[in-house]
Short mmCIF file of C-alpha atoms in Angstrom, two decimals:
data_model
loop_
_atom_site.label_atom_id
_atom_site.label_comp_id
_atom_site.label_asym_id
_atom_site.label_seq_id
_atom_site.Cartn_x
_atom_site.Cartn_y
_atom_site.Cartn_z
CA MET O 277 -7.29 50.29 -10.86
CA GLN O 278 -7.51 46.46 -11.14
CA GLU O 279 -10.69 44.80 -9.80
CA ILE O 280 -10.12 42.37 -6.92
CA ARG O 281 -11.96 39.12 -7.58
CA ASN O 282 -11.83 37.10 -4.37
CA TYR O 283 -14.20 34.27 -4.03
CA THR O 284 -14.53 30.85 -2.31
CA ILE O 285 -15.22 27.58 -4.00
CA ASN O 286 -15.78 24.03 -2.85
CA PHE O 287 -13.34 21.63 -4.57
CA GLY O 288 -15.12 18.41 -3.82
CA PRO O 289 -16.07 16.49 -1.83
CA GLN O 290 -16.76 14.25 -4.89
CA HIS O 291 -13.58 15.12 -6.79
CA PRO O 292 -11.97 11.80 -8.06
CA ALA O 293 -8.46 13.06 -7.65
CA ALA O 294 -8.88 12.80 -3.89
CA HIS O 295 -9.58 9.03 -3.86
CA GLY O 296 -12.18 9.66 -1.18
CA VAL O 297 -14.36 12.39 0.15
CA LEU O 298 -12.17 15.40 0.58
CA ARG O 299 -13.88 18.83 0.76
CA LEU O 300 -11.25 21.33 -0.14
CA VAL O 301 -12.38 24.89 0.37
CA LEU O 302 -10.39 27.16 -1.86
CA GLU O 303 -10.19 31.02 -1.58
CA MET O 304 -9.39 32.30 -5.09
CA ASP O 305 -8.15 35.49 -6.62
CA GLY O 306 -9.41 34.83 -10.17
CA GLU O 307 -7.62 31.55 -11.04
CA VAL O 308 -4.96 31.80 -8.40
CA VAL O 309 -5.28 29.95 -5.02
CA GLN O 310 -4.87 32.28 -2.08
CA ARG O 311 -5.78 29.72 0.59
CA ALA O 312 -6.66 25.99 0.65
CA ASP O 313 -8.58 24.65 3.66
CA PRO O 314 -8.99 20.76 3.64
CA HIS O 315 -12.19 19.57 5.40
CA VAL O 316 -11.87 15.94 6.49
CA GLY O 317 -14.18 13.69 8.45
CA LEU O 318 -16.76 12.89 5.75
CA LEU O 319 -15.70 9.22 5.49
CA HIS O 320 -14.93 8.67 9.22
CA ARG O 321 -15.48 4.99 10.13
CA GLY O 322 -13.89 4.86 13.67
CA THR O 323 -11.42 2.18 12.81
CA GLU O 324 -9.31 2.84 15.90
CA LYS O 325 -12.23 2.67 18.25
CA LEU O 326 -13.66 -0.41 16.66
CA ALA O 327 -10.26 -2.10 17.02
CA GLU O 328 -10.43 -1.46 20.74
CA SER O 329 -13.68 -3.51 21.08
CA LYS O 330 -12.49 -6.76 19.47
CA PRO O 331 -9.97 -9.43 20.05
CA PHE O 332 -6.59 -8.64 18.46
CA ASN O 333 -6.86 -11.00 15.39
CA GLN O 334 -10.40 -9.78 14.56
CA SER O 335 -9.09 -6.30 13.69
CA ILE O 336 -6.61 -7.36 10.96
CA GLY O 337 -9.36 -7.06 8.37
CA TYR O 338 -9.89 -3.48 9.45
CA MET O 339 -6.29 -2.60 8.50
CA ASP O 340 -6.85 -3.66 4.86
CA ARG O 341 -9.70 -1.09 4.62
CA LEU O 342 -7.57 1.83 5.72
CA ASP O 343 -5.40 2.64 2.73
CA TYR O 344 -7.34 0.27 0.51
CA VAL O 345 -4.60 0.11 -2.20
CA SER O 346 -1.81 -0.72 0.27
CA MET O 347 -3.55 -3.52 2.07
CA MET O 348 -0.95 -5.90 3.37
CA CYS O 349 1.45 -3.05 4.30
CA ASN O 350 -1.24 -1.80 6.70
CA GLU O 351 -1.62 -5.34 8.14
CA HIS O 352 2.12 -5.61 8.54
CA ALA O 353 2.35 -2.64 10.87
CA TYR O 354 -0.45 -3.87 13.06
CA VAL O 355 0.67 -7.52 13.13
CA ARG O 356 4.24 -6.42 14.02
CA ALA O 357 2.90 -4.36 16.92
CA ILE O 358 1.14 -7.40 18.35
CA GLU O 359 4.28 -9.54 17.88
CA LYS O 360 6.35 -7.02 19.75
CA LEU O 361 4.07 -7.04 22.66
CA LEU O 362 3.83 -10.85 22.69
CA GLY O 363 7.65 -11.15 22.26
CA VAL O 364 7.34 -13.55 19.31
CA GLU O 365 8.74 -13.44 15.85
CA ALA O 366 7.54 -15.04 12.64
CA PRO O 367 9.59 -17.80 10.96
CA ALA O 368 12.13 -16.91 8.34
CA ARG O 369 10.02 -18.03 5.37
CA ALA O 370 7.11 -16.01 6.66
CA GLN O 371 9.29 -12.92 6.88
CA VAL O 372 10.45 -13.35 3.27
CA ILE O 373 6.82 -13.83 2.11
CA ARG O 374 5.79 -10.65 3.97
CA THR O 375 8.64 -8.78 2.36
CA MET O 376 7.67 -10.01 -1.09
CA PHE O 377 4.01 -9.20 -0.66
CA ASP O 378 4.89 -5.70 0.85
CA GLU O 379 6.68 -5.05 -2.47
CA ILE O 380 3.94 -6.42 -4.59
CA THR O 381 1.64 -4.08 -2.69
CA ARG O 382 3.99 -1.14 -3.40
CA ILE O 383 3.77 -1.93 -7.19
CA LEU O 384 0.02 -2.21 -6.91
CA ASN O 385 -0.19 1.14 -5.16
CA HIS O 386 2.07 2.90 -7.54
CA LEU O 387 0.24 1.37 -10.58
CA MET O 388 -3.03 2.70 -9.22
CA TRP O 389 -1.35 6.02 -8.56
CA ILE O 390 0.22 6.55 -11.98
CA GLY O 391 -2.96 5.43 -13.77
CA SER O 392 -5.34 7.59 -11.83
CA ASN O 393 -2.96 10.60 -11.56
CA ALA O 394 -2.36 10.59 -15.35
CA LEU O 395 -6.16 10.33 -15.89
CA ASP O 396 -6.71 13.33 -13.60
CA LEU O 397 -4.34 15.34 -15.80
CA GLY O 398 -5.85 14.21 -19.10
CA ALA O 399 -3.78 11.18 -20.09
CA MET O 400 -6.28 8.20 -20.51
CA THR O 401 -4.08 5.58 -22.03
CA LEU O 402 -1.86 5.01 -19.06
CA PHE O 403 -4.81 4.06 -16.88
CA LEU O 404 -5.47 1.13 -19.16
CA TYR O 405 -1.74 0.16 -19.25
CA ALA O 406 -1.29 0.22 -15.54
CA PHE O 407 -4.43 -1.85 -14.77
CA ARG O 408 -3.26 -4.49 -17.16
CA GLU O 409 -0.33 -5.26 -14.89
CA ARG O 410 -2.38 -4.58 -11.75
CA GLU O 411 -4.75 -7.45 -12.65
CA GLU O 412 -1.86 -9.90 -12.83
CA LEU O 413 -0.70 -8.99 -9.26
CA MET O 414 -4.23 -8.97 -7.94
CA ASP O 415 -4.38 -12.64 -8.89
CA CYS O 416 -1.53 -13.24 -6.53
CA TYR O 417 -3.46 -11.62 -3.73
CA GLU O 418 -6.44 -13.74 -4.56
CA ALA O 419 -4.41 -16.99 -4.82
CA VAL O 420 -2.95 -16.67 -1.23
CA SER O 421 -5.94 -15.18 0.56
CA GLY O 422 -9.05 -15.69 -1.47
CA ALA O 423 -9.61 -11.91 -1.72
CA ARG O 424 -8.43 -9.45 -4.35
CA LEU O 425 -8.23 -6.42 -2.00
CA HIS O 426 -8.91 -7.10 1.71
CA ALA O 427 -6.62 -10.05 2.21
CA ALA O 428 -6.27 -10.46 5.95
CA TYR O 429 -3.20 -12.59 4.97
CA TYR O 430 -0.73 -11.61 7.69
CA ARG O 431 -1.20 -12.97 11.18
CA PRO O 432 0.71 -12.54 14.41
CA GLY O 433 3.37 -15.31 14.11
CA GLY O 434 3.47 -15.48 10.32
CA VAL O 435 1.14 -15.58 7.43
CA TYR O 436 -2.19 -17.39 6.94
CA ARG O 437 -0.80 -20.16 4.68
CA ASP O 438 2.12 -20.94 2.36
CA LEU O 439 2.21 -19.96 -1.33
CA PRO O 440 0.03 -22.01 -3.61
CA ASP O 441 1.43 -24.64 -5.99
CA ARG O 442 -0.68 -23.45 -8.87
CA MET O 443 -2.19 -20.21 -10.09
CA PRO O 444 -5.81 -19.79 -11.15
CA LYS O 445 -6.29 -19.90 -14.87
CA TYR O 446 -8.55 -17.91 -17.25
CA GLN O 447 -11.46 -20.16 -18.39
CA GLU O 448 -12.74 -20.41 -21.93
CA SER O 449 -15.55 -17.96 -22.65
CA ARG O 450 -17.02 -15.94 -25.52
CA PHE O 451 -14.35 -13.34 -24.74
CA HIS O 452 -11.37 -15.63 -24.36
CA LYS O 453 -10.84 -18.68 -26.51
CA GLY O 454 -8.21 -20.58 -28.51
CA SER O 455 -4.80 -18.91 -28.97
CA ASP O 456 -5.87 -15.86 -26.97
CA LEU O 457 -6.69 -18.09 -23.93
CA LYS O 458 -3.49 -19.99 -24.29
CA ARG O 459 -1.49 -16.73 -24.42
CA MET O 460 -3.31 -15.41 -21.25
CA ASN O 461 -2.51 -18.61 -19.29
CA ALA O 462 1.13 -18.91 -20.45
CA TRP O 463 2.46 -17.72 -17.07
CA ARG O 464 -0.06 -19.80 -15.03
CA GLU O 465 1.05 -23.33 -15.86
CA GLY O 466 3.20 -23.64 -12.71
CA SER O 467 3.28 -22.39 -9.19
CA MET O 468 2.94 -18.76 -7.83
CA LEU O 469 6.72 -18.54 -7.78
CA ASP O 470 6.91 -19.47 -11.49
CA PHE O 471 4.19 -16.82 -12.19
CA LEU O 472 6.12 -14.10 -10.30
CA ASP O 473 9.33 -15.11 -12.09
CA ALA O 474 7.64 -14.48 -15.37
CA PHE O 475 6.01 -11.28 -14.16
CA THR O 476 9.22 -9.79 -12.77
CA ASP O 477 11.09 -10.60 -16.09
CA ASP O 478 8.39 -8.76 -18.06
CA PHE O 479 7.58 -5.83 -15.77
CA PRO O 480 10.59 -3.61 -16.46
CA ALA O 481 9.62 -3.44 -20.11
CA ARG O 482 6.12 -2.38 -18.99
CA VAL O 483 7.54 0.45 -16.86
CA ASP O 484 9.47 1.48 -19.94
CA GLU O 485 6.12 1.73 -21.75
CA TYR O 486 4.77 4.08 -19.01
CA GLU O 487 7.87 6.17 -19.16
CA THR O 488 7.68 6.44 -23.00
CA LEU O 489 4.09 7.78 -22.59
CA LEU O 490 4.90 10.31 -19.82
CA THR O 491 8.49 11.05 -18.85
CA ASP O 492 9.44 13.29 -21.81
CA ASN O 493 5.91 14.19 -22.70
CA ARG O 494 5.82 18.06 -23.01
CA ILE O 495 2.20 18.23 -21.76
CA TRP O 496 2.94 16.02 -18.75
CA LYS O 497 6.01 18.13 -17.98
CA GLN O 498 4.06 21.37 -18.24
CA ARG O 499 1.53 20.12 -15.73
CA THR O 500 4.13 18.76 -13.29
CA VAL O 501 7.51 20.42 -13.54
CA GLY O 502 7.85 23.28 -11.02
CA ILE O 503 4.39 22.53 -9.56
CA GLY O 504 3.90 21.84 -5.90
CA VAL O 505 7.54 22.35 -4.89
CA VAL O 506 8.13 20.98 -1.39
CA SER O 507 11.59 22.05 0.04
CA PRO O 508 13.46 19.61 2.25
CA GLU O 509 12.86 21.79 5.20
CA GLN O 510 9.05 21.94 4.54
CA ALA O 511 9.03 18.18 4.09
CA LEU O 512 10.63 17.66 7.50
CA ALA O 513 8.53 20.33 9.23
CA TRP O 514 5.26 18.73 8.07
CA GLY O 515 6.27 15.17 8.98
CA MET O 516 6.25 13.92 5.39
CA SER O 517 7.56 10.48 4.50
CA GLY O 518 7.74 8.11 1.56
CA PRO O 519 7.99 9.55 -1.95
CA MET O 520 6.94 12.99 -0.74
CA LEU O 521 10.02 13.13 1.45
CA ARG O 522 12.38 11.35 -0.95
CA GLY O 523 11.19 13.54 -3.85
CA SER O 524 12.52 16.52 -1.94
CA GLY O 525 15.98 14.94 -1.83
CA ILE O 526 15.91 13.33 1.64
CA GLU O 527 17.01 9.72 1.54
CA TRP O 528 14.88 8.28 4.36
CA ASP O 529 13.40 4.84 4.10
CA LEU O 530 12.50 2.54 6.98
CA ARG O 531 13.43 -0.51 4.98
CA ARG O 532 17.11 0.73 5.09
CA LYS O 533 17.18 2.94 8.29
CA GLN O 534 15.16 0.54 10.55
CA PRO O 535 15.05 -2.79 8.71
CA TYR O 536 12.21 -5.23 9.42
CA ALA O 537 10.97 -8.46 7.98
CA ALA O 538 13.76 -9.67 5.63
CA TYR O 539 14.73 -6.28 4.00
CA ASP O 540 18.32 -6.47 5.30
CA GLN O 541 18.83 -9.67 3.26
CA PHE O 542 18.14 -8.16 -0.20
CA ASP O 543 19.75 -5.60 -2.46
CA PHE O 544 17.92 -2.53 -3.58
CA ALA O 545 18.34 1.20 -4.10
CA ILE O 546 16.44 4.18 -2.58
CA PRO O 547 15.34 6.56 -5.41
CA VAL O 548 15.69 10.24 -4.43
CA GLY O 549 14.52 13.37 -6.30
CA LYS O 550 16.20 16.80 -6.47
CA ASN O 551 13.54 19.50 -6.91
CA GLY O 552 10.68 18.34 -4.73
CA ASP O 553 8.05 19.08 -7.43
CA CYS O 554 5.25 16.91 -8.84
CA TYR O 555 7.57 15.70 -11.63
CA ASP O 556 10.27 14.49 -9.21
CA ARG O 557 7.66 12.60 -7.07
CA TYR O 558 6.52 10.90 -10.32
CA LEU O 559 10.08 9.90 -11.22
CA VAL O 560 10.70 8.56 -7.60
CA ARG O 561 7.56 6.43 -7.79
CA MET O 562 8.44 5.04 -11.29
CA ALA O 563 12.03 4.14 -9.97
CA GLU O 564 10.46 2.50 -6.80
CA MET O 565 8.42 0.22 -9.00
CA ARG O 566 11.64 -0.94 -10.69
CA GLN O 567 13.34 -1.48 -7.22
CA SER O 568 10.29 -3.31 -5.88
CA ASN O 569 10.43 -5.52 -8.90
CA ARG O 570 14.08 -6.31 -8.00
CA ILE O 571 13.18 -7.23 -4.42
CA VAL O 572 10.31 -9.51 -5.54
CA LYS O 573 12.74 -11.35 -7.90
CA GLN O 574 15.15 -11.89 -5.00
CA CYS O 575 12.41 -13.10 -2.69
CA VAL O 576 11.29 -15.68 -5.33
CA SER O 577 14.80 -17.01 -5.54
CA TRP O 578 15.06 -17.23 -1.72
CA LEU O 579 11.67 -18.95 -1.36
CA ARG O 580 12.56 -21.58 -4.05
CA ALA O 581 15.78 -22.49 -2.10
CA ASN O 582 14.36 -22.40 1.41
CA GLU O 583 11.42 -24.51 2.68
CA GLY O 584 10.08 -24.07 6.17
CA GLU O 585 7.04 -23.10 8.40
CA VAL O 586 5.10 -19.96 7.62
CA MET O 587 3.36 -19.82 11.01
CA LEU O 588 4.75 -19.94 14.56
CA ARG O 589 4.09 -23.27 16.27
CA ASN O 590 2.45 -21.74 19.33
CA PHE O 591 -1.21 -22.71 19.89
CA LYS O 592 -1.83 -19.72 22.08
CA VAL O 593 -1.23 -17.44 19.14
CA SER O 594 -1.78 -19.57 16.02
CA PRO O 595 -4.33 -22.25 15.38
CA PRO O 596 -3.35 -25.92 15.23
CA LYS O 597 -3.72 -27.84 11.97
CA ARG O 598 -6.95 -29.72 11.26
CA GLU O 599 -5.21 -33.17 11.40
CA GLU O 600 -3.84 -32.34 14.89
CA MET O 601 -7.30 -31.40 16.14
CA LYS O 602 -8.72 -34.83 15.17
CA ASP O 603 -6.32 -36.64 17.46
CA ASP O 604 -5.50 -34.08 20.17
CA MET O 605 -8.23 -32.73 22.50
CA GLU O 606 -5.87 -30.05 23.78
CA ALA O 607 -5.30 -28.76 20.24
CA LEU O 608 -9.00 -28.72 19.74
CA ILE O 609 -9.52 -26.70 22.90
CA HIS O 610 -6.76 -24.18 21.71
CA HIS O 611 -8.58 -23.91 18.39
CA PHE O 612 -11.89 -22.97 19.94
CA LYS O 613 -10.36 -20.62 22.52
CA LEU O 614 -8.36 -18.83 19.81
CA PHE O 615 -11.34 -18.17 17.59
CA THR O 616 -13.88 -17.22 20.30
CA GLU O 617 -11.87 -15.46 22.99
CA GLY O 618 -8.56 -14.77 21.24
CA TYR O 619 -5.32 -14.50 23.24
CA SER O 620 -4.32 -12.07 26.03
CA VAL O 621 -1.33 -9.78 25.34
CA PRO O 622 1.06 -8.72 28.09
CA ALA O 623 0.50 -5.17 29.37
CA GLY O 624 2.61 -2.55 27.70
CA GLU O 625 2.81 -0.11 24.76
CA VAL O 626 4.60 -0.35 21.46
CA TYR O 627 4.94 1.61 18.27
CA SER O 628 5.47 -0.34 15.02
CA ALA O 629 6.02 1.27 11.62
CA VAL O 630 6.54 0.02 8.10
CA GLU O 631 7.64 1.79 4.82
CA ALA O 632 4.22 1.70 3.21
CA PRO O 633 3.84 2.89 -0.46
CA LYS O 634 2.67 6.30 0.62
CA GLY O 635 5.17 6.78 3.51
CA GLU O 636 5.50 5.69 7.11
CA PHE O 637 2.49 3.84 8.27
CA GLY O 638 2.68 3.25 12.03
CA CYS O 639 0.49 1.56 14.68
CA TYR O 640 0.74 2.58 18.35
CA LEU O 641 -0.71 -0.20 20.47
CA VAL O 642 -1.37 -0.10 24.24
CA SER O 643 -2.30 -3.30 26.02
CA ASP O 644 -3.61 -3.67 29.57
CA GLY O 645 -3.22 -7.45 29.56
CA ALA O 646 -6.69 -8.20 28.16
CA ASN O 647 -7.56 -10.08 24.94
CA LYS O 648 -8.29 -6.81 23.05
CA PRO O 649 -6.26 -3.57 22.68
CA PHE O 650 -6.70 -0.84 25.34
CA ARG O 651 -5.80 1.77 22.75
CA VAL O 652 -5.01 1.75 18.97
CA LYS O 653 -3.60 4.91 17.26
CA LEU O 654 -2.60 4.74 13.60
CA ARG O 655 -0.18 7.05 11.95
CA ALA O 656 -1.34 7.61 8.36
CA PRO O 657 1.21 9.18 6.03
CA GLY O 658 -1.59 10.84 3.97
CA PHE O 659 -2.77 12.83 6.87
CA ALA O 660 0.56 14.58 7.24
CA HIS O 661 0.82 15.21 3.58
CA LEU O 662 -2.77 16.67 3.25
CA SER O 663 -2.03 18.99 6.26
CA ALA O 664 0.58 20.73 4.14
CA MET O 665 -1.92 21.37 1.22
CA ASP O 666 -2.49 25.03 2.22
CA GLU O 667 1.16 25.90 2.33
CA ILE O 668 2.06 24.12 -0.90
CA ALA O 669 -1.01 25.17 -3.01
CA ARG O 670 -0.86 28.92 -2.41
CA GLY O 671 0.00 30.88 -5.59
CA HIS O 672 -0.82 27.99 -7.90
CA MET O 673 -3.54 27.99 -10.54
CA LEU O 674 -6.82 26.04 -9.95
CA PRO O 675 -5.92 23.12 -12.34
CA ASP O 676 -2.67 22.65 -10.48
CA VAL O 677 -4.73 21.69 -7.30
CA VAL O 678 -5.69 18.49 -9.19
CA ALA O 679 -2.01 17.71 -9.91
CA LEU O 680 -1.18 18.45 -6.26
CA ILE O 681 -3.80 16.19 -4.75
CA GLY O 682 -2.83 13.39 -7.22
CA THR O 683 0.85 13.67 -6.50
CA PHE O 684 0.27 13.73 -2.70
CA ASP O 685 -1.25 10.27 -3.28
CA VAL O 686 -3.93 10.59 -0.58
CA VAL O 687 -6.45 7.84 0.11
CA PHE O 688 -9.18 8.74 2.62
CA GLY O 689 -9.60 5.40 4.15
CA GLU O 690 -6.42 5.97 6.17
CA ILE O 691 -6.81 9.85 6.65
CA ASP O 692 -10.43 9.56 7.94
CA ARG O 693 -9.67 6.42 9.93
#
């Protein structure tokens, strides 16, 4: 008679695969998972409640800190919700800049994902490769907003400012000098659009490098093929979205089904998997980086050909320019009122969603006519995905749980919002 070896272990809360503080309580029969119980709430920061205590614009920075590797996509959902309630729309150039930075953010997210997920499963080299490209795109964030992560760049009515005419350069130091410094600054001689042109020309070859390391690697396939299979029916039942849903063969993408910003102007494909396992979700995200690169390239061409305002000319929503304040007392009063009291939003309720890198990120906003939201409720894609952990993990071996958490792409800033 075989001995039954049931026991319970804590997987976390410090496990790095979770990108946050997940406490996963696993009931094991030897090395096989019988039950997985996710305990959340260890990071809770009360973002939704905090947003209800401040004027609308002052909560944009909170959105960056939710999924802290999909910063501008989070801002986009919140800002669009405010715009819907106000009945305003950003200028065309601002819409294209938002589209471009949403896709830059998608590449940033997937680079972080592939680097950390590969590291979790024992492949160290890819982490270094992915962060090489990530540094280049982080410089774009810094150039437009002054911050590498928490940008607060999107505003109701447009974006904070237009794209810069020059990119920051590496300075000479004991680490970088001579021909090495010249090579590192080769893309940075012109404007941000010149920089992104050079990046998008180079990036497909970089994705080829990632795929050379992993796609046909037998160890990688042993760790991911047939692991964590999510059927289309399960994906729909659990409210999954993004690569988790598309990896199971369902072609659902808000950029196509419910277009926003300038997505309806650009050409791109929606990658879809077949088997719904960890390997298919990996392939979907790799293909998405290539498609995002295509969109960024098209946005750069559009922005070169079309000048225009990047912020709505409405002093009740957007601040006047400094030159105008020097000569116009009314503009000065609008400036002070906007940055102290904010603006009142007509009473009503609205739901605004964007196709964030991890899935559908939504913002449900209720206004009672005041200068701050009456209610903010955020729809985090990772929360729905983590909820399915018990059903998907059962019957898998303990090391497969690491692959599962990694491929679910959870970040606890948004789950424990």
